[in-house]
XYZ file of C-alpha atoms in Angstrom:
783
model
C 51.703 3.209 81.016
C 53.697 0.703 78.962
C 52.033 -0.144 75.653
C 53.099 -3.730 75.957
C 52.055 -4.481 79.503
C 49.558 -1.830 80.475
C 51.330 -1.167 83.774
C 54.090 1.432 83.515
C 55.021 4.443 81.404
C 57.292 3.932 78.393
C 60.175 6.068 77.290
C 59.762 6.128 73.521
C 62.381 7.509 71.160
C 62.688 11.279 71.491
C 62.411 13.625 74.441
C 59.697 12.769 76.960
C 57.034 15.339 77.631
C 57.127 16.354 81.310
C 53.937 16.049 83.325
C 53.744 18.936 85.820
C 51.213 18.576 88.606
C 47.770 19.826 87.627
C 46.681 23.006 89.423
C 43.965 22.901 92.016
C 40.744 24.486 90.722
C 40.543 28.035 92.001
C 44.133 27.931 93.283
C 47.373 29.425 92.056
C 46.974 27.925 88.632
C 43.616 29.514 87.909
C 43.181 31.051 84.448
C 44.273 34.582 83.904
C 41.942 37.361 82.902
C 42.792 36.901 79.201
C 40.953 33.567 79.062
C 37.411 33.677 77.729
C 36.593 30.268 79.227
C 34.546 29.577 82.298
C 36.512 28.043 85.122
C 34.721 24.658 84.999
C 35.396 24.060 81.282
C 38.980 25.146 81.621
C 39.701 22.801 84.530
C 38.104 19.864 82.713
C 40.265 20.539 79.668
C 43.568 20.821 81.533
C 42.728 17.622 83.428
C 41.866 15.925 80.079
C 38.438 15.047 81.467
C 36.201 17.107 79.198
C 33.534 14.980 77.473
C 33.630 17.359 74.496
C 37.097 18.895 74.217
C 36.223 20.148 70.711
C 33.845 22.660 72.325
C 36.848 24.300 73.997
C 39.890 23.466 71.901
C 40.342 24.253 68.229
C 38.979 27.272 66.394
C 36.017 29.173 67.804
C 35.415 32.319 65.787
C 38.615 34.320 65.978
C 40.014 32.375 68.949
C 42.096 29.214 68.626
C 42.944 27.151 71.692
C 45.375 24.278 72.185
C 46.405 22.190 75.155
C 50.065 21.175 74.939
C 51.521 20.279 78.364
C 55.199 21.100 78.635
C 55.317 23.551 75.712
C 57.247 26.764 76.394
C 56.084 28.608 73.293
C 53.252 28.126 70.823
C 52.420 29.736 67.475
C 49.577 29.744 65.000
C 50.845 29.194 61.459
C 48.301 30.901 59.216
C 48.129 29.046 55.905
C 46.876 29.813 52.461
C 44.252 27.785 50.613
C 44.575 24.076 49.850
C 46.282 22.153 48.407
C 49.555 24.007 49.056
C 48.605 25.418 52.482
C 51.635 27.667 52.412
C 52.401 29.451 55.706
C 51.728 33.177 55.294
C 51.941 34.347 58.929
C 53.300 33.149 62.286
C 51.125 34.383 65.163
C 52.282 33.931 68.798
C 49.836 32.275 71.197
C 49.434 33.210 74.860
C 49.514 30.744 77.707
C 46.294 31.165 79.667
C 46.830 28.300 82.103
C 50.156 27.033 83.483
C 49.131 23.420 82.850
C 49.597 24.101 79.144
C 46.467 25.781 77.740
C 47.197 28.328 74.981
C 45.084 30.828 73.072
C 45.737 32.724 69.869
C 43.849 35.171 67.684
C 43.060 34.288 64.076
C 41.670 36.737 61.540
C 38.217 35.698 60.299
C 39.523 35.806 56.723
C 42.293 33.279 57.438
C 41.921 30.259 55.145
C 43.425 27.815 57.593
C 46.091 27.241 60.148
C 48.534 24.816 61.661
C 50.252 24.940 65.033
C 53.834 25.031 66.238
C 54.885 24.026 69.731
C 58.338 24.673 71.191
C 59.600 22.511 74.025
C 62.656 23.564 76.033
C 64.714 26.720 75.842
C 64.138 29.743 73.659
C 65.181 29.161 70.078
C 64.595 25.388 70.206
C 63.187 23.926 66.990
C 59.427 23.829 66.948
C 57.129 20.869 66.410
C 54.578 21.656 63.673
C 51.261 19.827 63.614
C 47.668 20.093 62.452
C 45.008 20.805 65.049
C 43.006 17.637 65.900
C 40.186 19.747 67.331
C 39.186 21.567 64.152
C 37.634 18.469 62.490
C 34.107 17.114 62.310
C 33.422 13.561 63.572
C 34.151 10.649 61.256
C 30.973 8.840 62.377
C 27.496 9.981 61.454
C 24.263 9.879 63.408
C 23.076 6.885 61.384
C 26.223 4.941 62.291
C 25.642 5.591 65.976
C 21.944 4.736 65.790
C 22.549 1.453 63.981
C 25.321 0.507 66.398
C 23.178 1.150 69.467
C 20.398 -0.892 67.869
C 22.803 -3.738 67.088
C 22.224 -3.400 63.335
C 25.440 -1.902 61.925
C 26.656 -4.784 59.761
C 29.774 -2.946 58.576
C 30.813 -1.645 61.954
C 34.517 -2.101 61.259
C 34.350 0.719 58.719
C 33.648 3.346 61.395
C 35.081 1.944 64.643
C 38.725 1.397 65.524
C 41.635 3.213 63.893
C 41.483 4.204 60.219
C 44.321 5.939 58.436
C 42.663 8.333 55.998
C 42.477 11.824 54.569
C 39.777 13.699 56.475
C 38.781 17.219 55.415
C 41.946 17.490 53.362
C 44.316 16.387 56.138
C 46.107 13.025 56.414
C 45.862 11.275 59.747
C 44.060 8.561 61.658
C 40.529 8.551 63.011
C 39.871 6.720 66.267
C 36.532 5.558 67.639
C 35.856 3.378 70.671
C 32.777 2.347 72.650
C 33.114 3.087 76.380
C 29.736 4.412 77.622
C 30.612 4.400 81.325
C 34.062 5.984 81.071
C 34.461 9.466 82.514
C 37.130 10.344 79.952
C 38.892 8.600 77.078
C 42.169 9.619 75.465
C 44.299 8.245 72.638
C 47.893 7.507 73.556
C 50.575 6.290 71.206
C 54.045 6.599 69.808
C 53.335 10.008 68.240
C 52.371 11.713 71.541
C 54.836 9.901 73.814
C 51.915 8.020 75.414
C 50.749 11.227 77.115
C 46.976 10.979 77.372
C 46.545 14.699 78.123
C 47.493 15.616 74.557
C 44.662 13.817 72.746
C 41.433 13.561 74.761
C 38.486 12.218 72.765
C 34.953 13.570 72.519
C 31.838 11.685 73.556
C 29.243 11.489 70.788
C 26.017 12.125 72.629
C 24.399 9.194 74.393
C 25.847 6.589 72.026
C 28.726 5.678 74.329
C 31.139 6.184 71.441
C 34.226 8.394 71.820
C 35.880 9.785 68.693
C 38.927 11.766 67.590
C 40.758 12.392 64.319
C 44.504 12.891 64.874
C 46.446 14.407 61.977
C 49.889 12.932 61.521
C 49.217 9.655 63.356
C 50.895 7.334 60.875
C 50.560 3.718 59.802
C 52.618 1.416 61.993
C 52.376 3.529 65.135
C 51.418 1.730 68.328
C 48.478 3.022 70.336
C 46.009 2.317 73.113
C 43.086 4.052 74.752
C 43.616 5.655 78.149
C 40.386 5.665 80.137
C 39.265 7.153 83.395
C 36.839 4.450 84.403
C 33.550 4.717 86.199
C 35.351 3.872 89.439
C 38.032 6.562 88.864
C 40.837 4.257 87.796
C 43.264 5.172 85.026
C 43.646 2.191 82.679
C 45.173 1.470 79.289
C 43.133 -0.650 76.893
C 43.926 -2.083 73.499
C 41.478 -1.205 70.742
C 38.659 -3.801 70.515
C 38.456 -3.006 66.775
C 42.224 -2.986 66.139
C 43.123 -4.261 62.675
C 46.745 -4.926 63.625
C 48.646 -5.484 66.861
C 52.097 -5.729 68.339
C 53.687 -9.152 68.255
C 52.910 -10.811 71.619
C 53.892 -10.493 74.409
C 53.419 -6.852 73.412
C 49.791 -5.809 73.752
C 49.491 -2.454 71.979
C 47.272 -1.969 68.977
C 48.880 -0.820 65.735
C 47.536 1.577 63.122
C 47.081 -0.670 60.101
C 47.621 0.401 56.531
C 44.593 0.197 54.243
C 44.802 -3.115 52.427
C 46.854 -3.084 49.241
C 46.295 -6.760 48.463
C 44.859 -7.403 45.013
C 42.767 -10.538 45.140
C 43.292 -13.087 42.388
C 40.707 -15.653 43.505
C 37.881 -14.471 41.259
C 37.472 -17.855 39.518
C 37.238 -19.580 42.912
C 34.612 -17.130 44.195
C 32.523 -17.377 41.031
C 32.667 -21.168 41.090
C 31.612 -21.346 44.744
C 28.884 -18.676 44.584
C 25.536 -20.374 44.926
C 27.021 -23.902 44.760
C 25.461 -26.815 46.633
C 27.908 -27.244 49.495
C 25.901 -30.057 51.080
C 26.128 -32.158 47.925
C 29.832 -31.535 47.284
C 32.987 -33.303 48.516
C 34.434 -31.829 51.690
C 37.651 -33.167 53.186
C 39.180 -30.731 55.676
C 42.812 -30.506 56.800
C 42.847 -28.788 60.206
C 45.958 -26.663 60.788
C 47.542 -24.799 63.678
C 49.630 -22.175 61.899
C 52.353 -21.941 64.521
C 53.237 -25.635 64.617
C 52.645 -27.002 61.112
C 56.161 -26.493 59.788
C 59.170 -24.534 61.066
C 62.201 -23.075 59.347
C 65.609 -21.664 60.331
C 65.370 -18.364 62.160
C 68.828 -17.185 61.051
C 70.184 -17.293 64.585
C 70.797 -20.997 64.976
C 67.228 -21.830 66.015
C 63.905 -22.419 64.343
C 60.661 -20.493 64.003
C 57.189 -21.076 62.538
C 56.605 -20.224 58.907
C 55.246 -16.750 58.189
C 51.978 -16.201 56.338
C 53.909 -15.573 53.125
C 56.043 -18.677 53.593
C 52.926 -20.691 54.303
C 51.414 -19.297 51.099
C 54.295 -20.932 49.235
C 54.172 -24.342 50.956
C 50.730 -25.059 52.407
C 48.612 -24.825 49.208
C 51.003 -27.148 47.391
C 50.972 -29.681 50.227
C 47.189 -29.620 50.631
C 46.725 -30.087 46.882
C 49.193 -32.977 46.907
C 47.220 -34.570 49.745
C 43.885 -34.009 47.994
C 42.060 -32.140 50.767
C 39.296 -29.790 49.625
C 39.554 -27.341 52.539
C 41.965 -26.073 55.165
C 40.656 -25.146 58.597
C 42.802 -22.818 60.674
C 42.638 -22.810 64.444
C 41.754 -19.234 65.465
C 43.783 -16.677 63.546
C 42.610 -13.608 65.481
C 45.185 -12.110 67.846
C 45.553 -13.771 71.239
C 48.026 -13.041 74.043
C 48.696 -16.611 75.196
C 50.055 -19.029 72.608
C 49.064 -21.963 74.810
C 45.389 -21.143 74.208
C 45.970 -22.119 70.517
C 44.062 -18.952 69.625
C 40.855 -19.733 71.510
C 41.288 -16.804 73.951
C 41.028 -13.833 71.612
C 42.062 -10.302 72.546
C 41.718 -8.594 69.135
C 38.844 -10.004 67.112
C 39.521 -7.883 64.021
C 43.278 -8.502 63.740
C 44.981 -11.613 62.357
C 47.744 -12.525 64.757
C 50.915 -10.563 64.067
C 53.075 -13.574 64.986
C 53.245 -14.564 61.315
C 52.988 -11.260 59.456
C 50.615 -8.481 58.453
C 46.890 -8.643 57.635
C 47.753 -8.419 53.942
C 50.149 -11.318 54.373
C 47.259 -13.390 55.711
C 45.160 -12.295 52.727
C 47.954 -13.560 50.483
C 47.780 -16.966 52.199
C 44.016 -17.254 51.690
C 44.392 -16.080 48.104
C 47.072 -18.695 47.395
C 44.878 -21.472 48.787
C 41.928 -20.337 46.694
C 44.008 -20.183 43.540
C 45.071 -23.768 44.263
C 41.392 -24.739 44.561
C 41.302 -25.098 48.350
C 38.613 -23.602 50.579
C 39.507 -21.792 53.812
C 37.717 -22.266 57.128
C 38.626 -20.200 60.197
C 37.755 -21.076 63.792
C 35.797 -18.236 65.406
C 35.220 -17.771 69.146
C 32.120 -15.769 70.180
C 31.510 -17.788 73.342
C 34.106 -16.258 75.657
C 37.191 -14.034 75.905
C 40.182 -13.795 78.267
C 40.452 -11.765 81.446
C 43.628 -9.898 80.444
C 43.485 -6.355 81.836
C 44.636 -4.747 78.587
C 41.784 -6.160 76.495
C 37.974 -6.392 76.729
C 37.594 -7.314 80.405
C 35.787 -4.553 82.346
C 36.675 -2.261 79.501
C 35.338 0.998 80.908
C 35.424 -0.063 84.553
C 32.143 -1.940 84.266
C 31.054 -5.302 82.882
C 30.715 -3.912 79.367
C 31.341 -6.797 77.002
C 30.760 -9.467 79.633
C 27.902 -10.337 81.981
C 28.091 -8.974 85.504
C 28.288 -11.501 88.320
C 28.817 -15.289 88.246
C 27.091 -15.734 84.858
C 29.814 -13.580 83.340
C 32.580 -16.103 83.985
C 33.138 -19.470 82.358
C 33.827 -22.090 85.039
C 35.884 -24.418 82.805
C 38.271 -22.026 81.096
C 38.581 -19.108 83.526
C 37.394 -16.742 80.810
C 34.568 -14.212 80.555
C 31.257 -14.732 78.761
C 29.940 -12.222 76.235
C 26.724 -10.411 77.190
C 24.878 -11.221 73.976
C 21.750 -9.468 75.197
C 23.476 -6.094 74.825
C 22.949 -4.736 71.299
C 26.410 -3.257 70.943
C 28.113 -6.504 72.029
C 26.165 -8.690 69.622
C 26.819 -6.096 66.895
C 30.555 -6.249 67.662
C 30.512 -10.008 67.030
C 28.081 -10.098 64.101
C 30.058 -7.465 62.229
C 33.239 -9.381 63.053
C 31.873 -12.516 61.384
C 31.160 -10.555 58.208
C 34.556 -8.872 58.494
C 36.384 -12.203 58.180
C 34.163 -13.326 55.311
C 34.406 -10.081 53.374
C 37.856 -8.741 54.178
C 39.725 -12.064 54.146
C 37.520 -14.077 51.740
C 37.031 -16.821 54.326
C 34.732 -19.581 53.056
C 33.413 -20.744 56.429
C 33.457 -19.885 60.118
C 33.688 -22.834 62.484
C 32.003 -21.514 65.625
C 33.718 -22.814 68.743
C 32.048 -24.039 71.943
C 28.443 -23.596 70.795
C 27.151 -25.896 73.528
C 28.588 -23.605 76.203
C 26.570 -20.764 74.673
C 23.262 -22.605 74.379
C 22.874 -23.739 77.986
C 22.759 -21.441 81.011
C 23.780 -24.336 83.257
C 26.707 -25.483 81.117
C 29.373 -26.733 83.582
C 27.480 -25.051 86.449
C 26.037 -26.612 89.557
C 22.625 -25.904 91.034
C 22.567 -22.371 92.399
C 25.333 -21.206 90.054
C 23.076 -20.208 87.179
C 19.936 -18.157 86.617
C 17.032 -19.684 84.628
C 15.608 -17.898 81.607
C 12.295 -16.051 81.699
C 10.418 -19.333 81.188
C 12.300 -21.150 83.928
C 14.434 -23.206 81.537
C 18.157 -23.674 81.093
C 18.247 -22.497 77.478
C 20.212 -19.299 76.869
C 17.636 -17.458 74.787
C 19.945 -14.525 74.096
C 22.574 -16.872 72.678
C 19.963 -18.714 70.628
C 18.799 -15.454 69.071
C 22.391 -14.379 68.467
C 23.327 -17.624 66.708
C 20.240 -17.469 64.521
C 21.006 -13.885 63.561
C 24.636 -14.793 62.933
C 23.698 -17.486 60.444
C 21.004 -15.398 58.765
C 23.526 -12.590 58.418
C 26.297 -14.747 56.928
C 24.036 -16.635 54.520
C 22.084 -13.504 53.657
C 25.196 -11.465 52.887
C 27.627 -13.904 51.273
C 26.972 -16.027 48.207
C 29.642 -18.569 49.102
C 30.300 -18.617 52.870
C 28.880 -21.085 55.351
C 29.029 -21.723 59.104
C 29.957 -24.797 61.121
C 28.975 -25.488 64.723
C 31.128 -27.316 67.237
C 28.168 -28.494 69.284
C 28.387 -31.593 71.451
C 24.822 -32.034 72.713
C 21.546 -33.192 71.203
C 20.167 -29.671 70.705
C 17.745 -30.138 67.797
C 18.099 -28.487 64.400
C 21.579 -26.995 64.804
C 22.166 -27.245 61.048
C 18.575 -26.667 59.995
C 17.353 -23.318 58.583
C 16.020 -20.758 61.019
C 12.716 -20.607 59.113
C 12.230 -24.256 60.093
C 13.050 -23.541 63.735
C 16.732 -24.452 63.537
C 19.797 -22.468 64.533
C 20.732 -22.026 60.880
C 24.274 -23.445 60.727
C 25.451 -25.001 57.490
C 27.162 -27.942 59.210
C 27.650 -29.441 62.659
C 30.581 -31.408 64.023
C 29.494 -34.962 64.915
C 31.122 -35.272 68.313
C 29.121 -38.418 69.119
C 30.492 -40.208 66.045
C 34.020 -39.180 66.977
C 33.696 -40.416 70.551
C 32.080 -43.751 69.649
C 34.385 -44.498 66.723
C 37.584 -43.801 68.641
C 36.241 -45.788 71.564
C 35.746 -48.794 69.254
C 39.157 -48.569 67.609
C 40.924 -48.223 70.958
C 39.525 -51.585 72.089
C 41.640 -54.707 71.630
C 40.177 -56.591 68.634
C 39.639 -59.593 70.907
C 36.854 -57.644 72.635
C 35.487 -55.616 69.723
C 32.588 -58.027 69.277
C 31.082 -56.421 72.368
C 31.420 -52.910 70.934
C 30.016 -53.254 67.414
C 27.200 -50.848 68.317
C 29.801 -48.086 68.727
C 30.158 -48.130 64.929
C 26.500 -48.681 64.069
C 24.732 -46.341 66.492
C 25.762 -43.196 64.615
C 23.769 -44.292 61.558
C 20.568 -43.995 63.591
C 20.896 -40.210 63.822
C 23.203 -39.523 60.866
C 20.504 -37.697 58.883
C 19.299 -35.396 61.674
C 22.041 -32.850 61.006
C 24.513 -31.919 58.266
C 27.390 -33.647 60.009
C 31.148 -33.269 59.685
C 33.119 -36.208 61.106
C 35.982 -34.635 63.104
C 39.273 -36.156 64.150
C 40.389 -32.779 65.435
C 43.183 -31.277 67.524
C 41.165 -31.893 70.693
C 41.653 -35.657 70.303
C 45.467 -35.622 70.274
C 46.352 -33.428 73.304
C 46.157 -33.327 77.095
C 47.088 -36.968 77.602
C 44.635 -38.344 75.034
C 47.589 -39.591 72.959
C 48.072 -39.369 69.218
C 45.708 -41.242 66.922
C 48.407 -43.843 66.244
C 49.113 -44.340 69.940
C 45.406 -44.881 70.641
C 45.420 -47.954 68.405
C 45.982 -51.337 70.114
C 48.690 -53.875 69.278
C 52.239 -53.674 68.028
C 53.416 -51.030 65.555
C 52.202 -53.000 62.509
C 48.764 -53.461 64.070
C 48.604 -49.819 65.151
C 49.273 -48.614 61.611
C 46.816 -51.146 60.175
C 44.129 -49.991 62.607
C 44.810 -46.354 61.739
C 44.556 -47.045 58.004
C 41.286 -48.880 58.611
C 39.957 -46.025 60.750
C 40.616 -43.502 57.987
C 39.040 -45.657 55.272
C 36.002 -46.321 57.472
C 35.654 -42.593 58.154
C 36.047 -41.533 54.516
C 33.340 -44.004 53.424
C 30.944 -43.114 56.262
C 28.172 -40.545 55.585
C 29.274 -37.037 56.538
C 32.022 -34.634 55.552
C 35.564 -35.302 56.803
C 38.069 -33.449 59.013
C 41.562 -34.578 59.991
C 43.981 -32.617 62.162
C 47.465 -32.073 60.775
C 49.909 -34.835 61.629
C 47.225 -37.478 61.443
C 48.334 -38.213 57.899
C 51.877 -38.861 59.149
C 50.960 -41.330 61.870
C 52.689 -39.264 64.554
C 53.483 -41.191 67.706
C 53.765 -38.154 69.971
C 50.858 -35.996 71.004
C 50.549 -32.697 69.203
C 52.229 -29.720 70.881
C 51.868 -26.090 69.837
C 55.483 -25.545 70.874
C 57.080 -27.585 68.078
C 56.489 -28.453 64.449
C 54.970 -31.723 63.267
C 57.158 -34.799 63.342
C 57.842 -34.677 59.628
C 60.898 -36.837 60.176
C 58.796 -39.951 60.810
C 58.099 -40.314 57.089
C 61.835 -40.236 56.402
C 62.780 -42.634 59.167
C 59.975 -45.176 58.739
C 58.691 -46.135 55.312
C 55.296 -47.278 56.629
C 54.552 -43.743 57.847
C 55.329 -42.382 54.402
C 53.034 -45.058 52.959
C 50.282 -43.996 55.376
C 50.595 -40.411 54.169
C 50.319 -41.562 50.557
C 47.256 -43.635 51.446
C 45.507 -40.591 52.927
C 46.193 -38.780 49.654
C 44.731 -41.752 47.777
C 41.678 -41.730 50.041
C 41.060 -38.117 49.098
C 41.649 -38.815 45.396
C 39.130 -41.671 45.296
C 36.706 -39.815 47.555
C 36.615 -36.761 45.278
C 36.286 -38.942 42.170
C 33.342 -40.983 43.480
C 30.156 -38.902 43.969
C 28.529 -41.839 45.741
C 30.786 -41.039 48.710
C 29.572 -37.452 49.150
C 26.583 -36.589 46.961
C 23.959 -37.829 49.456
C 25.717 -37.443 52.795
C 22.658 -36.052 54.551
C 19.857 -38.313 53.409
C 19.198 -42.008 54.058
C 18.909 -42.458 50.284
C 22.687 -42.263 50.122
C 23.382 -45.162 52.498
C 22.350 -48.786 52.870
C 23.620 -51.374 55.298
C 24.639 -54.665 53.712
C 25.425 -56.359 57.017
C 26.067 -54.860 60.456
C 25.395 -58.023 62.477
C 28.611 -60.054 62.232
C 30.082 -58.845 65.499
C 31.807 -62.188 66.154
C 34.101 -61.594 63.171
C 34.251 -57.782 63.559
C 33.005 -57.426 59.974
C 30.679 -54.689 58.716
C 29.589 -53.780 55.189
C 27.482 -51.053 53.632
C 26.744 -49.236 50.372
C 27.108 -45.563 49.506
C 24.807 -44.418 46.692
C 24.578 -41.609 44.169
C 21.440 -39.668 43.404
C 19.136 -41.596 41.065
C 19.353 -40.708 37.405
C 15.930 -41.968 36.439
C 13.245 -44.530 37.149
C 11.036 -44.816 40.195
C 12.378 -46.535 43.268
C 10.387 -49.372 44.834
C 7.985 -48.227 47.522
C 9.677 -47.995 50.892
C 13.157 -48.599 49.438
C 16.080 -46.234 48.737
C 16.424 -45.387 45.078
C 19.509 -47.507 44.376
C 18.565 -50.786 42.590
C 18.336 -49.342 39.082
C 21.432 -47.134 39.302
C 23.914 -47.330 36.421
C 27.451 -48.654 36.859
C 29.845 -46.786 39.160
C 26.971 -45.062 40.918
C 27.569 -46.952 44.140
C 30.507 -47.854 46.352
C 30.572 -50.834 48.700
C 32.610 -50.617 51.902
C 33.599 -53.873 53.607
C 35.538 -53.676 56.882
C 37.311 -56.521 58.667
C 38.352 -54.992 61.976
C 39.760 -58.251 63.321
C 43.453 -59.231 63.034
C 42.317 -62.542 61.523
C 42.036 -62.702 57.704
C 38.718 -63.936 56.386
C 39.087 -66.160 53.295
C 35.998 -67.039 51.282
C 33.875 -64.556 53.193
C 30.546 -64.053 51.413
C 29.161 -60.537 51.007
C 25.867 -59.615 49.370
C 25.877 -57.051 46.554
C 23.044 -55.358 44.641
C 24.465 -56.024 41.187
C 26.123 -58.953 39.480
C 29.306 -58.979 37.464
C 32.700 -57.434 37.944
C 33.427 -55.112 40.892
C 36.686 -53.187 41.053
C 38.696 -52.900 44.244
C 39.042 -49.114 44.562
C 40.918 -49.316 47.843
C 42.503 -51.984 49.999
C 44.112 -50.565 53.139
C 46.126 -53.792 53.517
C 47.892 -53.295 50.179
C 51.678 -53.406 50.364
C 51.924 -49.922 48.882
C 50.203 -48.593 52.023
C 52.296 -50.714 54.419
C 49.932 -53.680 54.705
C 50.471 -57.442 54.323
C 49.331 -57.516 50.716
C 46.283 -59.754 51.112
C 43.399 -58.992 48.798
C 41.436 -59.995 45.738
C 43.829 -59.148 42.904
C 42.052 -55.842 42.330
C 38.581 -57.172 41.520
C 35.784 -59.578 42.466
C 32.890 -61.121 40.521
C 29.406 -61.089 42.006
C 27.229 -64.021 40.996
C 23.596 -64.995 41.375
C 22.807 -66.224 44.815
C 21.305 -63.820 47.251
C 23.019 -62.939 50.496
C 22.473 -60.263 53.126
C 19.163 -59.406 51.449
C 20.912 -58.610 48.143
C 20.218 -60.417 44.832
C 23.919 -61.180 44.209
C 26.905 -62.110 46.310
C 30.629 -62.760 46.160
C 33.126 -64.828 48.112
C 36.145 -62.697 48.831
C 39.274 -62.326 50.927
C 39.014 -59.838 53.778
C 42.514 -58.807 54.877
C 43.188 -58.334 58.602
C 42.463 -54.951 60.197
C 41.544 -53.585 56.802
C 38.824 -51.857 54.824
C 37.962 -52.524 51.182
C 36.138 -50.177 48.815
C 34.470 -51.771 45.797
C 32.617 -50.279 42.854
C 30.850 -51.962 39.922
C 32.974 -51.892 36.800
C 31.790 -49.611 33.977
């Protein structure tokens, strides 16, 4: 079978090994009298169906057996002691079965041996190799027990392909879980994809098959060849592969042990044990394949590699002032149009942009620049591709059997999280990304689809839980264990849920009955806010509640406010194109949207290209429209304003220190719908003094410990508009989105206002000010 497609046999470099027809048991090809094997064991071996080939092949007392189909001669090369292992004798082996089974005699005193196989005519050069069937397993009983119990947190260390020195011999150990397979073999470049050469052994009742193959080198492609429960011969990529072919190839690749030397120690020490809820968090969401392209050397263009991104992305993100980068799924996926959300190799960064160590270098570079790294992670579903996890051993192994095993929206398969080994596969994978790639957070995709048994299903298409409800109790337990595992293992990592329903306590600790996530995307805020800004300002007076409703539930979860990739694809239009009016009004609305969002309680997330004011929808098949900032000055000004938003945001703790408590927010006025004007205060933690009973602890705060946000979301300027403020004196204009430097009309208050006695909006002081059109002002009391 072809390693890339899983359908036909390849013809790798070198002479192919012929496959003669296997003899019929008891027929002309029956073993000769020299064989010491019983007929049943022998036939299973020559058919590569023996569940324990090590019990037949390899060294057994003075007898050594090997199965090499197509060999015309074979020899035992008796070696001296390690480390030299010098050949001291060449002993001919006898063919005891025409399918290719050979036996040789070895003196009990022999220190060791290798083998030599000759293919072709007499005198042809021999192929010398170490015997795979003389080695002990590379997994122990404790590994197997923990895996079957779903408790092996470092599962990647024993499963998959590991290049190593085992019992003094260099090679690669392979381990795969396929409990219902009748036989499993390793095929790859080194054995010409002939599964008969390297059958694996089944380790008891664990369902794990294992084999150490000397000489299987780093960089070689491989797959597992299985005889399934229904007697089909299939090729499967390694579920635990650490590297893969570049798609559309689908073979796994033996990865080199990491040689990357991390240089992000200061970052890790600074983040360990820090209060992430009370810290600034402004996320730049990135799709690696379409951020920026470069010349491919053949007259076209290609995406930047991991190493090229490590040179450009950290510098750009630092220039823009974002605190974190969030990558759309990095794990290998066969279909680029899925953006990474249909994963085929959960333990392998996609090879489209380089090696696993190259990806480590990218994360390291971001950390050294002071930028956190978030990776999207997809435990909800996986694709149906025949070469990957789907019906891996001929049964529904990783997925549910029946209709509950398929996702009706995406045509994918749903993980069976009630099976210990499947949940262990995913839990260990989460830790793998945190530990091996120093990822700071996992953003868990499609959590809502996991929580509800009836998600996108009609009556009769789903099965209730044991209590008759629609809650997926297995998924609930899995998500709780996921979060307990991540927070209990890592001193710096967190988790983020993309969850679009009102499920309670998503970002509350499990010991309080929550799911245990660190943060939750606020999909309701996103929907309502975009709905408001898409409305013509003439009718916004009827939609003011779209902006105010979110503050009713803002403290129920640790919310991130997302303007993500999902909002700029599939006909939804770009953020700029959503805005009403002519081009000037569209840009003004977009600037106002960003300033409103950055002042609103909750952490921030903006998808790449949003800072440029792209007119076209995002497409994964091209780079961002970087040219817009060169062609139109107002787009360049918008980009600079986003950088200024981040600079002010990070410098003003009032904008992030109390995101998740009502003490950090206070409406000034949310009732002036006729003028489309809203105003509120963001507040720092109190530094002393008791707050009045029933009031937030803001009145006695020192200077610069609060920020006022005043938004005029009408195209009509408001001159002499009175706004109440909690403190008298001079207030500085931190931000005016209508400033000329950002592409606005230049209306404003000359950089400052003076609040005087005269209560307004329930505040003891007030100020008459100019509110520019379609603009947001940030004010702070002067020191």
